[in-house]
C-alpha cells in the first residue's frame, strides 16, 4: 500500500491539471500556429513556462485504484499487476481466465 500522502498529492495534481487544461491548450495552439508572429509564439512559450509545474498532465502518476501502488499499472483495468493476479484467481474479473500451455 502506498503512502496516503502520495495518493493525496497525486489526486491534487489531477485537480490542478483539470483546472489549467484549457489555458494550457490555448497556449500550445498559439505556440505551433503557423500564421502567428514570432512575438506571439514567444509570449505563448513564456506563458507556458509561467504555468504551475503540476499543470502538466505528465506529472500525474497512474496508480492502482485499490491501494495506490504506482508500479505495474495495467491501464485497461486501472489496477496493478499484483492486484490483477489476485482478483483473476478469485474470479472477480469477468472474462479473465488463467492460461496454461
Tab-separated table of N, CA and C in Angstrom, residues 12-65:
chain	number	residue	atom	x	y	z
A	12	UNK	N	-4.485	15.637	-5.988
A	12	UNK	CA	-4.414	17.096	-6.089
A	12	UNK	C	-3.836	17.506	-7.446
A	13	UNK	N	-2.861	16.758	-7.936
A	13	UNK	CA	-2.301	17.043	-9.255
A	13	UNK	C	-3.360	16.893	-10.337
A	14	UNK	N	-4.210	15.875	-10.227
A	14	UNK	CA	-5.281	15.681	-11.212
A	14	UNK	C	-6.207	16.880	-11.245
A	15	UNK	N	-6.509	17.435	-10.077
A	15	UNK	CA	-7.373	18.614	-9.994
A	15	UNK	C	-6.700	19.811	-10.660
A	16	UNK	N	-5.414	19.998	-10.402
A	16	UNK	CA	-4.674	21.125	-10.971
A	16	UNK	C	-4.569	20.990	-12.491
A	17	UNK	N	-4.341	19.778	-12.975
A	17	UNK	CA	-4.280	19.545	-14.428
A	17	UNK	C	-5.610	19.915	-15.066
A	18	UNK	N	-6.711	19.505	-14.447
A	18	UNK	CA	-8.030	19.813	-14.995
A	18	UNK	C	-8.307	21.320	-14.969
A	19	UNK	N	-7.853	21.992	-13.926
A	19	UNK	CA	-8.087	23.423	-13.783
A	19	UNK	C	-7.369	24.224	-14.872
A	20	UNK	N	-6.158	23.826	-15.226
A	20	UNK	CA	-5.345	24.582	-16.177
A	20	UNK	C	-5.392	24.010	-17.592
A	21	UNK	N	-6.198	23.006	-17.840
A	21	UNK	CA	-6.186	22.321	-19.139
A	21	UNK	C	-6.536	23.254	-20.297
A	22	UNK	N	-7.560	24.088	-20.148
A	22	UNK	CA	-7.964	24.952	-21.262
A	22	UNK	C	-6.903	26.003	-21.553
A	23	UNK	N	-6.365	26.616	-20.520
A	23	UNK	CA	-5.323	27.630	-20.694
A	23	UNK	C	-4.095	27.018	-21.360
A	24	UNK	N	-3.722	25.823	-20.918
A	24	UNK	CA	-2.562	25.134	-21.475
A	24	UNK	C	-2.783	24.807	-22.951
A	25	UNK	N	-3.990	24.372	-23.291
A	25	UNK	CA	-4.313	24.038	-24.679
A	25	UNK	C	-4.243	25.275	-25.572
A	26	UNK	N	-4.758	26.412	-25.084
A	26	UNK	CA	-4.698	27.651	-25.858
A	26	UNK	C	-3.248	28.063	-26.122
A	27	UNK	N	-2.416	27.982	-25.097
A	27	UNK	CA	-1.010	28.363	-25.260
A	27	UNK	C	-0.284	27.420	-26.210
A	28	UNK	N	-0.587	26.130	-26.133
A	28	UNK	CA	0.052	25.156	-27.030
A	28	UNK	C	-0.332	25.429	-28.492
A	29	UNK	N	-1.625	25.763	-28.714
A	29	UNK	CA	-2.067	26.075	-30.075
A	29	UNK	C	-1.374	27.328	-30.596
A	30	UNK	N	-1.253	28.342	-29.731
A	30	UNK	CA	-0.592	29.578	-30.140
A	30	UNK	C	0.884	29.335	-30.425
A	31	UNK	N	1.471	28.397	-29.744
A	31	UNK	CA	2.896	28.108	-29.907
A	31	UNK	C	3.205	27.486	-31.268
A	32	UNK	N	2.299	26.667	-31.778
A	32	UNK	CA	2.548	25.979	-33.056
A	32	UNK	C	1.780	26.597	-34.226
A	33	UNK	N	1.130	27.745	-33.991
A	33	UNK	CA	0.359	28.407	-35.038
A	33	UNK	C	1.304	28.946	-36.116
A	34	UNK	N	1.115	28.496	-37.360
A	34	UNK	CA	1.998	28.932	-38.435
A	34	UNK	C	1.693	30.355	-38.887
A	35	UNK	N	0.495	30.844	-38.631
A	35	UNK	CA	0.131	32.208	-39.008
A	35	UNK	C	0.517	33.228	-37.942
A	36	UNK	N	0.934	32.772	-36.791
A	36	UNK	CA	1.295	33.679	-35.703
A	36	UNK	C	2.652	34.326	-35.923
A	37	UNK	N	2.833	35.447	-35.253
A	37	UNK	CA	4.112	36.148	-35.346
A	37	UNK	C	5.099	35.547	-34.348
A	38	UNK	N	6.347	35.934	-34.495
A	38	UNK	CA	7.373	35.458	-33.570
A	38	UNK	C	7.100	35.949	-32.152
A	39	UNK	N	6.575	37.165	-32.044
A	39	UNK	CA	6.275	37.727	-30.721
A	39	UNK	C	5.167	36.944	-30.027
A	40	UNK	N	4.141	36.559	-30.808
A	40	UNK	CA	3.029	35.804	-30.200
A	40	UNK	C	3.487	34.412	-29.765
A	41	UNK	N	4.370	33.807	-30.566
A	41	UNK	CA	4.897	32.495	-30.183
A	41	UNK	C	5.781	32.592	-28.951
A	42	UNK	N	6.556	33.640	-28.877
A	42	UNK	CA	7.402	33.856	-27.706
A	42	UNK	C	6.549	34.089	-26.459
A	43	UNK	N	5.462	34.855	-26.627
A	43	UNK	CA	4.560	35.103	-25.497
A	43	UNK	C	3.893	33.806	-25.042
A	44	UNK	N	3.547	32.933	-25.994
A	44	UNK	CA	2.936	31.646	-25.644
A	44	UNK	C	3.937	30.765	-24.904
A	45	UNK	N	5.189	30.793	-25.343
A	45	UNK	CA	6.225	29.994	-24.669
A	45	UNK	C	6.431	30.474	-23.241
A	46	UNK	N	6.502	31.768	-23.066
A	46	UNK	CA	6.670	32.332	-21.721
A	46	UNK	C	5.442	32.018	-20.862
A	47	UNK	N	4.265	32.089	-21.473
A	47	UNK	CA	3.035	31.765	-20.743
A	47	UNK	C	3.003	30.325	-20.273
A	48	UNK	N	3.483	29.420	-21.112
A	48	UNK	CA	3.553	28.009	-20.721
A	48	UNK	C	4.531	27.808	-19.568
A	49	UNK	N	5.627	28.536	-19.602
A	49	UNK	CA	6.611	28.404	-18.538
A	49	UNK	C	6.087	28.954	-17.211
A	50	UNK	N	5.173	29.904	-17.277
A	50	UNK	CA	4.650	30.509	-16.050
A	50	UNK	C	3.552	29.675	-15.401
A	51	UNK	N	3.030	28.703	-16.122
A	51	UNK	CA	2.015	27.832	-15.529
A	51	UNK	C	2.638	27.018	-14.397
A	52	UNK	N	1.830	26.580	-13.432
A	52	UNK	CA	2.368	25.729	-12.365
A	52	UNK	C	2.920	24.424	-12.935
A	53	UNK	N	3.924	23.895	-12.282
A	53	UNK	CA	4.507	22.630	-12.752
A	53	UNK	C	3.482	21.506	-12.758
A	54	UNK	N	2.652	21.477	-11.744
A	54	UNK	CA	1.665	20.395	-11.645
A	54	UNK	C	0.531	20.541	-12.655
A	55	UNK	N	0.531	21.602	-13.462
A	55	UNK	CA	-0.478	21.765	-14.501
A	55	UNK	C	-0.193	20.854	-15.694
A	56	UNK	N	0.999	20.285	-15.746
A	56	UNK	CA	1.352	19.394	-16.838
A	56	UNK	C	0.797	17.989	-16.567
A	57	UNK	N	0.063	17.415	-17.521
A	57	UNK	CA	-0.506	16.087	-17.296
A	57	UNK	C	0.537	14.982	-17.169
A	58	UNK	N	1.756	15.243	-17.580
A	58	UNK	CA	2.822	14.240	-17.489
A	58	UNK	C	3.157	13.936	-16.030
A	59	UNK	N	2.923	14.894	-15.149
A	59	UNK	CA	3.280	14.731	-13.746
A	59	UNK	C	2.292	13.864	-12.962
A	60	UNK	N	1.145	13.544	-13.545
A	60	UNK	CA	0.173	12.678	-12.874
A	60	UNK	C	0.630	11.235	-13.026
A	61	UNK	N	0.645	10.525	-11.920
A	61	UNK	CA	1.121	9.143	-11.903
A	61	UNK	C	-0.068	8.183	-11.961
A	62	UNK	N	0.004	7.162	-12.809
A	62	UNK	CA	-1.028	6.129	-12.822
A	62	UNK	C	-0.837	5.250	-11.594
A	63	UNK	N	-1.898	5.117	-10.807
A	63	UNK	CA	-1.817	4.330	-9.586
A	63	UNK	C	-2.954	3.317	-9.538
A	64	UNK	N	-2.738	2.246	-8.770
A	64	UNK	CA	-3.750	1.230	-8.532
A	64	UNK	C	-4.955	1.892	-7.870
A	65	UNK	N	-6.147	1.595	-8.367
A	65	UNK	CA	-7.357	2.204	-7.827
A	65	UNK	C	-7.663	1.716	-6.413
